[in-house]
Amino acid sequence: MEKLRKAVNEIAYGKDQAKLSPLHRSLVPALSVASALYNLALSLRRSLYHSGLFRRRRLPIPVISVGNLTWGGNGKTPMVEFLALWLADSGISPLVLNRGYAGGDEARMLQRHLLGRPVKIGVGANRAATATSFIEKCGYVDPSKVSERLWVDSKGPSHFGSEKIGVAILDDGMQHWGLQRDIEIVMINGLMLWGNCHLLPLGPLREPLNALRRADVVVLHHADLISEQRLKDIELMLRDVKESLTIFFTKMAPSHFFDVRNFNSKKPLEALCNTIVLCVSAIGSADAFVLGIKKLGAVYVDQLEFSDHHSFQSMDMEMIKERLGELEKKFGSKPIVVVTEKDYDRDIDILRHLDPFEVLALCSEFKIIPYKENTEDSFKQLLKEILQDKLQGRNLYKHVNHNH
């Protein structure tokens, strides 16, 4: 199954089918049929929502959706964490709605990072039902008061009380049409974009590119790993889809490591200087992870890449150990294994089976890269303005309906 997933991924991100191997080309007809069926199902589902036969739920609190057009590696979870911290620091208790896909590694990482903050994390495929359950249990803040609070400059604990929910953050929400949202943030992996531009499973697209027209904000992730000219080309490409798009650039800035055997350990980035490193990952954008590690001064960086959300098994550990043995024999020193936090949170015990090799998890901080007039402050300002406009529209709608 892992080999098949890798083959499908290589087809999806290979723009020239003539360069595919015979094995890969043999898969294309079946993937094309599946892609056409997926497109048909997508169109049917969209029409059912537009006609009103499928109802979109409206929560009594503002909803910020963080989504993407392609599978994995777009920076959705770091953006969700960034928003949750910003709201919590503004005195608003957010509810993160996570679908809990593939064992819930992302939800566990969020829980660990946001521990001690007035942030609630609801896990479940039916995000509307999860949100309703939390709101009934904790209560919610009047949206107009949330809007007022966002314009207060001083940071500090919420005067609403940490139990009451002020805003819902819909994690991986772009294709979750069953829940209405007030802000649509679309994340894009700048390193990989849309591959061959086909829909799943022939390509990486969950929806056609014109779905970007629904976005209030587009965020190009891993922008620090892309040339200036390429950034300009991507910006022009996005404006061809929607000229008025506001585009922000973001990156993951490595901060430190911790040993997977001891979460409380903290090692500086310099720990990799003059070492041999094996990057092991099962994430959406392994290239960005490896490129980041290569900047930290290792003598040699090798990698073993698994499909996104892959659950490591004993046989995987044996394969990793075998690669480590080869590297040790080649370079005459013990290599260090480096994984991402997401890999660590998927199974905190399995990686300890790599003894006697040292296994470090890389911790990184999500940052907005200043570009032209777009900065972290202007990003927050824009979200405030959109939210205020949407909430005013809600109040006007209520007032008109009430009078009728």
Short mmCIF file of N, CA and C in Angstrom, two decimals, residues 134-277:
data_model
loop_
_atom_site.label_atom_id
_atom_site.label_comp_id
_atom_site.label_asym_id
_atom_site.label_seq_id
_atom_site.Cartn_x
_atom_site.Cartn_y
_atom_site.Cartn_z
N PHE A 134 -19.88 21.35 22.17
CA PHE A 134 -19.02 22.21 23.00
C PHE A 134 -19.75 23.49 23.41
N ILE A 135 -20.50 24.07 22.49
CA ILE A 135 -21.22 25.31 22.78
C ILE A 135 -22.29 25.08 23.85
N GLU A 136 -22.98 23.94 23.75
CA GLU A 136 -24.00 23.62 24.76
C GLU A 136 -23.37 23.41 26.14
N LYS A 137 -22.18 22.84 26.15
CA LYS A 137 -21.49 22.55 27.41
C LYS A 137 -20.83 23.78 28.01
N CYS A 138 -20.20 24.60 27.17
CA CYS A 138 -19.38 25.71 27.67
C CYS A 138 -20.06 27.08 27.55
N GLY A 139 -21.05 27.18 26.69
CA GLY A 139 -21.65 28.47 26.42
C GLY A 139 -20.83 29.24 25.40
N TYR A 140 -21.37 30.38 24.95
CA TYR A 140 -20.64 31.17 23.96
C TYR A 140 -20.81 32.66 24.22
N VAL A 141 -19.88 33.43 23.64
CA VAL A 141 -19.87 34.88 23.81
C VAL A 141 -20.63 35.51 22.65
N ASP A 142 -21.39 36.56 22.93
CA ASP A 142 -22.09 37.29 21.89
C ASP A 142 -21.08 37.75 20.83
N PRO A 143 -21.33 37.42 19.53
CA PRO A 143 -20.37 37.79 18.48
C PRO A 143 -20.00 39.26 18.44
N SER A 144 -20.93 40.16 18.77
CA SER A 144 -20.61 41.59 18.75
C SER A 144 -19.54 41.93 19.79
N LYS A 145 -19.56 41.22 20.92
CA LYS A 145 -18.56 41.45 21.96
C LYS A 145 -17.20 40.90 21.52
N VAL A 146 -17.23 39.80 20.74
CA VAL A 146 -15.98 39.26 20.18
C VAL A 146 -15.34 40.28 19.26
N SER A 147 -16.17 40.90 18.40
CA SER A 147 -15.68 41.90 17.47
C SER A 147 -15.05 43.07 18.21
N GLU A 148 -15.69 43.51 19.29
CA GLU A 148 -15.16 44.62 20.08
C GLU A 148 -13.83 44.24 20.71
N ARG A 149 -13.76 43.02 21.22
CA ARG A 149 -12.55 42.56 21.94
C ARG A 149 -11.34 42.51 21.01
N LEU A 150 -11.55 42.14 19.75
CA LEU A 150 -10.45 42.04 18.80
C LEU A 150 -9.78 43.39 18.54
N TRP A 151 -10.50 44.46 18.77
CA TRP A 151 -9.93 45.78 18.51
C TRP A 151 -9.23 46.37 19.72
N VAL A 152 -9.23 45.60 20.83
CA VAL A 152 -8.49 46.04 22.02
C VAL A 152 -7.02 45.70 21.83
N ASP A 153 -6.12 46.66 21.95
CA ASP A 153 -4.70 46.44 21.69
C ASP A 153 -4.01 45.64 22.79
N SER A 154 -4.42 45.85 24.03
CA SER A 154 -3.70 45.20 25.13
C SER A 154 -4.01 43.71 25.18
N LYS A 155 -2.98 42.93 25.46
CA LYS A 155 -3.17 41.49 25.60
C LYS A 155 -3.48 41.16 27.05
N GLY A 156 -4.08 40.01 27.25
CA GLY A 156 -4.36 39.62 28.63
C GLY A 156 -5.44 38.58 28.69
N PRO A 157 -5.74 38.07 29.88
CA PRO A 157 -6.76 37.05 30.03
C PRO A 157 -8.14 37.58 29.66
N SER A 158 -8.99 36.70 29.16
CA SER A 158 -10.32 37.10 28.73
C SER A 158 -11.19 37.55 29.88
N HIS A 159 -11.89 38.68 29.67
CA HIS A 159 -12.84 39.09 30.68
C HIS A 159 -14.18 38.41 30.47
N PHE A 160 -14.26 37.58 29.39
CA PHE A 160 -15.48 36.81 29.16
C PHE A 160 -15.51 35.55 30.05
N GLY A 161 -14.37 35.15 30.54
CA GLY A 161 -14.28 33.86 31.23
C GLY A 161 -13.80 32.82 30.24
N SER A 162 -12.85 32.00 30.63
CA SER A 162 -12.19 31.09 29.70
C SER A 162 -13.10 29.96 29.22
N GLU A 163 -14.21 29.70 29.88
CA GLU A 163 -15.08 28.60 29.48
C GLU A 163 -15.92 28.94 28.25
N LYS A 164 -16.39 30.17 28.16
CA LYS A 164 -17.27 30.54 27.05
C LYS A 164 -16.48 30.67 25.75
N ILE A 165 -17.04 30.11 24.68
CA ILE A 165 -16.35 30.08 23.39
C ILE A 165 -16.69 31.33 22.59
N GLY A 166 -15.64 31.94 21.99
CA GLY A 166 -15.85 33.17 21.23
C GLY A 166 -15.79 32.98 19.72
N VAL A 167 -14.89 32.10 19.26
CA VAL A 167 -14.69 31.88 17.83
C VAL A 167 -14.41 30.40 17.58
N ALA A 168 -14.91 29.86 16.47
CA ALA A 168 -14.57 28.49 16.06
C ALA A 168 -13.57 28.56 14.91
N ILE A 169 -12.53 27.74 15.00
CA ILE A 169 -11.54 27.62 13.92
C ILE A 169 -11.73 26.27 13.26
N LEU A 170 -12.15 26.29 12.01
CA LEU A 170 -12.45 25.07 11.27
C LEU A 170 -11.18 24.58 10.59
N ASP A 171 -10.55 23.56 11.17
CA ASP A 171 -9.30 23.01 10.65
C ASP A 171 -9.60 22.12 9.45
N ASP A 172 -8.90 22.35 8.33
CA ASP A 172 -9.14 21.62 7.09
C ASP A 172 -10.59 21.80 6.65
N GLY A 173 -10.99 23.08 6.56
CA GLY A 173 -12.41 23.37 6.39
C GLY A 173 -12.87 23.72 4.99
N MET A 174 -11.98 23.86 4.02
CA MET A 174 -12.41 24.38 2.72
C MET A 174 -13.46 23.50 2.04
N GLN A 175 -13.30 22.17 2.15
CA GLN A 175 -14.25 21.26 1.52
C GLN A 175 -15.33 20.79 2.50
N HIS A 176 -15.34 21.33 3.70
CA HIS A 176 -16.38 20.98 4.68
C HIS A 176 -17.54 21.96 4.52
N TRP A 177 -18.36 21.73 3.50
CA TRP A 177 -19.39 22.69 3.13
C TRP A 177 -20.60 22.68 4.06
N GLY A 178 -20.67 21.72 4.95
CA GLY A 178 -21.82 21.61 5.83
C GLY A 178 -21.86 22.67 6.92
N LEU A 179 -20.78 23.44 7.05
CA LEU A 179 -20.72 24.46 8.10
C LEU A 179 -20.39 25.81 7.46
N GLN A 180 -21.23 26.80 7.71
CA GLN A 180 -20.97 28.14 7.18
C GLN A 180 -19.78 28.77 7.91
N ARG A 181 -19.05 29.59 7.18
CA ARG A 181 -17.89 30.24 7.77
C ARG A 181 -17.91 31.73 7.45
N ASP A 182 -17.22 32.51 8.28
CA ASP A 182 -17.17 33.95 8.09
C ASP A 182 -15.89 34.39 7.39
N ILE A 183 -14.82 33.61 7.56
CA ILE A 183 -13.55 33.89 6.89
C ILE A 183 -13.03 32.59 6.28
N GLU A 184 -12.59 32.68 5.03
CA GLU A 184 -12.02 31.51 4.34
C GLU A 184 -10.55 31.78 4.07
N ILE A 185 -9.66 31.10 4.83
CA ILE A 185 -8.22 31.20 4.61
C ILE A 185 -7.78 29.94 3.86
N VAL A 186 -7.13 30.13 2.72
CA VAL A 186 -6.68 29.00 1.92
C VAL A 186 -5.16 28.94 1.94
N MET A 187 -4.63 27.80 2.39
CA MET A 187 -3.19 27.58 2.47
C MET A 187 -2.69 26.89 1.20
N ILE A 188 -1.53 27.32 0.72
CA ILE A 188 -0.94 26.74 -0.49
C ILE A 188 0.51 26.38 -0.20
N ASN A 189 0.91 25.18 -0.59
CA ASN A 189 2.30 24.75 -0.45
C ASN A 189 3.09 25.33 -1.62
N GLY A 190 3.89 26.37 -1.35
CA GLY A 190 4.63 27.04 -2.40
C GLY A 190 5.65 26.16 -3.10
N LEU A 191 6.11 25.11 -2.44
CA LEU A 191 7.11 24.22 -3.04
C LEU A 191 6.50 23.28 -4.08
N MET A 192 5.22 22.94 -3.89
CA MET A 192 4.62 21.90 -4.73
C MET A 192 3.42 22.38 -5.55
N LEU A 193 2.79 23.45 -5.12
CA LEU A 193 1.62 24.00 -5.80
C LEU A 193 0.59 22.92 -6.14
N TRP A 194 0.16 22.86 -7.44
CA TRP A 194 -0.95 21.94 -7.77
C TRP A 194 -0.51 20.77 -8.64
N GLY A 195 0.80 20.51 -8.71
CA GLY A 195 1.27 19.34 -9.45
C GLY A 195 0.82 19.36 -10.90
N ASN A 196 0.17 18.26 -11.34
CA ASN A 196 -0.27 18.15 -12.74
C ASN A 196 -1.61 18.83 -13.00
N CYS A 197 -2.17 19.48 -11.97
CA CYS A 197 -3.43 20.25 -12.07
C CYS A 197 -4.67 19.38 -12.27
N HIS A 198 -4.57 18.08 -12.02
CA HIS A 198 -5.74 17.20 -12.10
C HIS A 198 -6.35 17.00 -10.72
N LEU A 199 -7.62 16.61 -10.73
CA LEU A 199 -8.31 16.29 -9.48
C LEU A 199 -7.88 14.93 -8.95
N LEU A 200 -8.12 14.72 -7.65
CA LEU A 200 -7.82 13.42 -7.02
C LEU A 200 -8.51 12.28 -7.77
N PRO A 201 -7.89 11.10 -7.82
CA PRO A 201 -6.54 10.75 -7.36
C PRO A 201 -5.48 10.87 -8.45
N LEU A 202 -5.88 11.27 -9.68
CA LEU A 202 -4.90 11.43 -10.74
C LEU A 202 -3.95 12.58 -10.43
N GLY A 203 -4.48 13.60 -9.79
CA GLY A 203 -3.67 14.75 -9.38
C GLY A 203 -3.90 15.06 -7.92
N PRO A 204 -3.30 16.13 -7.40
CA PRO A 204 -3.41 16.44 -5.98
C PRO A 204 -4.58 17.36 -5.62
N LEU A 205 -5.34 17.83 -6.62
CA LEU A 205 -6.38 18.83 -6.35
C LEU A 205 -7.65 18.22 -5.75
N ARG A 206 -8.12 18.81 -4.66
CA ARG A 206 -9.40 18.43 -4.06
C ARG A 206 -10.57 19.10 -4.76
N GLU A 207 -10.29 20.27 -5.35
CA GLU A 207 -11.27 21.04 -6.11
C GLU A 207 -10.54 21.71 -7.26
N PRO A 208 -11.28 22.14 -8.31
CA PRO A 208 -10.63 22.90 -9.38
C PRO A 208 -10.06 24.21 -8.85
N LEU A 209 -9.08 24.77 -9.56
CA LEU A 209 -8.40 25.98 -9.11
C LEU A 209 -9.33 27.18 -8.94
N ASN A 210 -10.44 27.20 -9.70
CA ASN A 210 -11.35 28.35 -9.57
C ASN A 210 -12.03 28.40 -8.20
N ALA A 211 -11.87 27.35 -7.39
CA ALA A 211 -12.40 27.38 -6.01
C ALA A 211 -11.69 28.45 -5.18
N LEU A 212 -10.51 28.89 -5.64
CA LEU A 212 -9.79 29.96 -4.94
C LEU A 212 -10.59 31.25 -4.89
N ARG A 213 -11.58 31.38 -5.76
CA ARG A 213 -12.42 32.59 -5.77
C ARG A 213 -13.22 32.72 -4.47
N ARG A 214 -13.39 31.61 -3.76
CA ARG A 214 -14.12 31.67 -2.49
C ARG A 214 -13.25 32.21 -1.36
N ALA A 215 -11.94 32.28 -1.58
CA ALA A 215 -11.01 32.64 -0.51
C ALA A 215 -11.09 34.11 -0.17
N ASP A 216 -11.03 34.41 1.13
CA ASP A 216 -10.85 35.79 1.60
C ASP A 216 -9.36 36.13 1.65
N VAL A 217 -8.55 35.13 2.01
CA VAL A 217 -7.10 35.31 2.14
C VAL A 217 -6.42 34.05 1.62
N VAL A 218 -5.35 34.22 0.87
CA VAL A 218 -4.52 33.09 0.44
C VAL A 218 -3.16 33.22 1.11
N VAL A 219 -2.66 32.11 1.64
CA VAL A 219 -1.36 32.10 2.32
C VAL A 219 -0.44 31.11 1.60
N LEU A 220 0.67 31.63 1.10
CA LEU A 220 1.66 30.80 0.41
C LEU A 220 2.69 30.35 1.43
N HIS A 221 2.65 29.06 1.76
CA HIS A 221 3.52 28.51 2.80
C HIS A 221 4.85 28.04 2.22
N HIS A 222 5.88 27.99 3.06
CA HIS A 222 7.26 27.64 2.68
C HIS A 222 7.83 28.66 1.69
N ALA A 223 7.39 29.90 1.81
CA ALA A 223 7.84 30.94 0.87
C ALA A 223 9.33 31.23 1.00
N ASP A 224 9.92 30.92 2.16
CA ASP A 224 11.35 31.15 2.36
C ASP A 224 12.22 30.20 1.56
N LEU A 225 11.62 29.13 1.05
CA LEU A 225 12.37 28.12 0.31
C LEU A 225 12.21 28.28 -1.21
N ILE A 226 11.62 29.42 -1.62
CA ILE A 226 11.32 29.67 -3.02
C ILE A 226 12.04 30.93 -3.48
N SER A 227 12.50 30.94 -4.72
CA SER A 227 13.21 32.12 -5.25
C SER A 227 12.25 33.30 -5.40
N GLU A 228 12.81 34.49 -5.40
CA GLU A 228 12.02 35.72 -5.53
C GLU A 228 11.21 35.71 -6.83
N GLN A 229 11.83 35.28 -7.92
CA GLN A 229 11.14 35.25 -9.21
C GLN A 229 9.97 34.27 -9.19
N ARG A 230 10.19 33.12 -8.56
CA ARG A 230 9.14 32.11 -8.47
C ARG A 230 7.96 32.64 -7.65
N LEU A 231 8.26 33.38 -6.58
CA LEU A 231 7.19 33.98 -5.77
C LEU A 231 6.35 34.93 -6.61
N LYS A 232 7.02 35.73 -7.43
CA LYS A 232 6.29 36.68 -8.29
C LYS A 232 5.43 35.95 -9.31
N ASP A 233 5.96 34.85 -9.86
CA ASP A 233 5.21 34.06 -10.84
C ASP A 233 3.96 33.45 -10.21
N ILE A 234 4.12 32.93 -8.98
CA ILE A 234 2.98 32.32 -8.29
C ILE A 234 1.93 33.38 -7.97
N GLU A 235 2.40 34.57 -7.56
CA GLU A 235 1.48 35.66 -7.25
C GLU A 235 0.65 36.03 -8.47
N LEU A 236 1.29 36.12 -9.64
CA LEU A 236 0.57 36.42 -10.88
C LEU A 236 -0.42 35.32 -11.23
N MET A 237 -0.01 34.08 -11.02
CA MET A 237 -0.87 32.93 -11.28
C MET A 237 -2.14 32.99 -10.42
N LEU A 238 -1.97 33.33 -9.15
CA LEU A 238 -3.11 33.41 -8.23
C LEU A 238 -4.04 34.55 -8.61
N ARG A 239 -3.46 35.69 -9.04
CA ARG A 239 -4.29 36.84 -9.42
C ARG A 239 -5.03 36.60 -10.73
N ASP A 240 -4.56 35.66 -11.53
CA ASP A 240 -5.30 35.28 -12.74
C ASP A 240 -6.62 34.60 -12.36
N VAL A 241 -6.60 33.90 -11.23
CA VAL A 241 -7.81 33.22 -10.75
C VAL A 241 -8.75 34.22 -10.08
N LYS A 242 -8.20 35.08 -9.22
CA LYS A 242 -8.99 36.11 -8.53
C LYS A 242 -8.11 37.33 -8.33
N GLU A 243 -8.38 38.38 -9.08
CA GLU A 243 -7.50 39.55 -9.10
C GLU A 243 -7.39 40.23 -7.74
N SER A 244 -8.48 40.20 -6.96
CA SER A 244 -8.50 40.94 -5.69
C SER A 244 -7.93 40.15 -4.51
N LEU A 245 -7.35 38.97 -4.77
CA LEU A 245 -6.83 38.14 -3.68
C LEU A 245 -5.77 38.87 -2.86
N THR A 246 -5.90 38.75 -1.54
CA THR A 246 -4.84 39.22 -0.64
C THR A 246 -3.95 38.03 -0.31
N ILE A 247 -2.66 38.17 -0.58
CA ILE A 247 -1.73 37.03 -0.47
C ILE A 247 -0.68 37.33 0.61
N PHE A 248 -0.50 36.37 1.51
CA PHE A 248 0.53 36.45 2.54
C PHE A 248 1.52 35.31 2.37
N PHE A 249 2.77 35.53 2.78
CA PHE A 249 3.81 34.51 2.70
C PHE A 249 4.18 34.05 4.12
N THR A 250 4.35 32.74 4.28
CA THR A 250 4.70 32.20 5.60
C THR A 250 5.82 31.17 5.49
N LYS A 251 6.40 30.85 6.66
CA LYS A 251 7.46 29.85 6.72
C LYS A 251 7.42 29.16 8.07
N MET A 252 8.15 28.05 8.17
CA MET A 252 8.38 27.37 9.45
C MET A 252 9.84 27.65 9.83
N ALA A 253 10.02 28.36 10.94
CA ALA A 253 11.36 28.71 11.40
C ALA A 253 11.80 27.73 12.49
N PRO A 254 12.79 26.86 12.23
CA PRO A 254 13.26 25.93 13.26
C PRO A 254 13.70 26.66 14.52
N SER A 255 13.32 26.12 15.69
CA SER A 255 13.68 26.78 16.96
C SER A 255 14.60 25.92 17.82
N HIS A 256 14.28 24.61 17.95
CA HIS A 256 15.11 23.71 18.76
C HIS A 256 14.68 22.27 18.52
N PHE A 257 15.39 21.34 19.15
CA PHE A 257 15.04 19.91 19.10
C PHE A 257 14.70 19.43 20.51
N PHE A 258 13.99 18.31 20.58
CA PHE A 258 13.92 17.57 21.84
C PHE A 258 14.10 16.09 21.54
N ASP A 259 14.67 15.36 22.52
CA ASP A 259 14.89 13.93 22.38
C ASP A 259 13.55 13.22 22.56
N VAL A 260 13.19 12.31 21.64
CA VAL A 260 11.89 11.65 21.70
C VAL A 260 11.75 10.78 22.96
N ARG A 261 12.86 10.47 23.60
CA ARG A 261 12.80 9.68 24.84
C ARG A 261 12.52 10.57 26.05
N ASN A 262 12.67 11.87 25.86
CA ASN A 262 12.47 12.82 26.96
C ASN A 262 11.95 14.14 26.39
N PHE A 263 10.64 14.28 26.41
CA PHE A 263 10.01 15.46 25.82
C PHE A 263 10.53 16.77 26.43
N ASN A 264 10.88 16.73 27.70
CA ASN A 264 11.33 17.95 28.39
C ASN A 264 12.76 18.36 28.05
N SER A 265 13.47 17.49 27.34
CA SER A 265 14.83 17.86 26.93
C SER A 265 14.74 18.93 25.85
N LYS A 266 15.73 19.78 25.79
CA LYS A 266 15.74 20.85 24.79
C LYS A 266 17.14 21.00 24.25
N LYS A 267 17.31 20.79 22.95
CA LYS A 267 18.64 20.86 22.35
C LYS A 267 18.65 21.98 21.31
N PRO A 268 19.75 22.72 21.24
CA PRO A 268 19.84 23.82 20.26
C PRO A 268 19.97 23.28 18.84
N LEU A 269 19.69 24.13 17.88
CA LEU A 269 19.80 23.74 16.47
C LEU A 269 21.23 23.36 16.11
N GLU A 270 22.19 23.91 16.85
CA GLU A 270 23.61 23.61 16.59
C GLU A 270 23.96 22.15 16.87
N ALA A 271 23.03 21.41 17.48
CA ALA A 271 23.28 20.00 17.82
C ALA A 271 23.55 19.16 16.57
N LEU A 272 23.14 19.66 15.40
CA LEU A 272 23.36 18.89 14.16
C LEU A 272 24.65 19.25 13.45
N CYS A 273 25.36 20.25 13.95
CA CYS A 273 26.61 20.65 13.30
C CYS A 273 27.60 19.49 13.23
N ASN A 274 28.17 19.27 12.04
CA ASN A 274 29.20 18.24 11.81
C ASN A 274 28.71 16.82 12.12
N THR A 275 27.41 16.57 11.93
CA THR A 275 26.87 15.22 12.17
C THR A 275 26.32 14.64 10.87
N ILE A 276 26.03 13.34 10.93
CA ILE A 276 25.34 12.65 9.84
C ILE A 276 23.88 12.53 10.26
N VAL A 277 22.96 12.93 9.40
CA VAL A 277 21.54 12.99 9.77
C VAL A 277 20.69 12.15 8.81
#
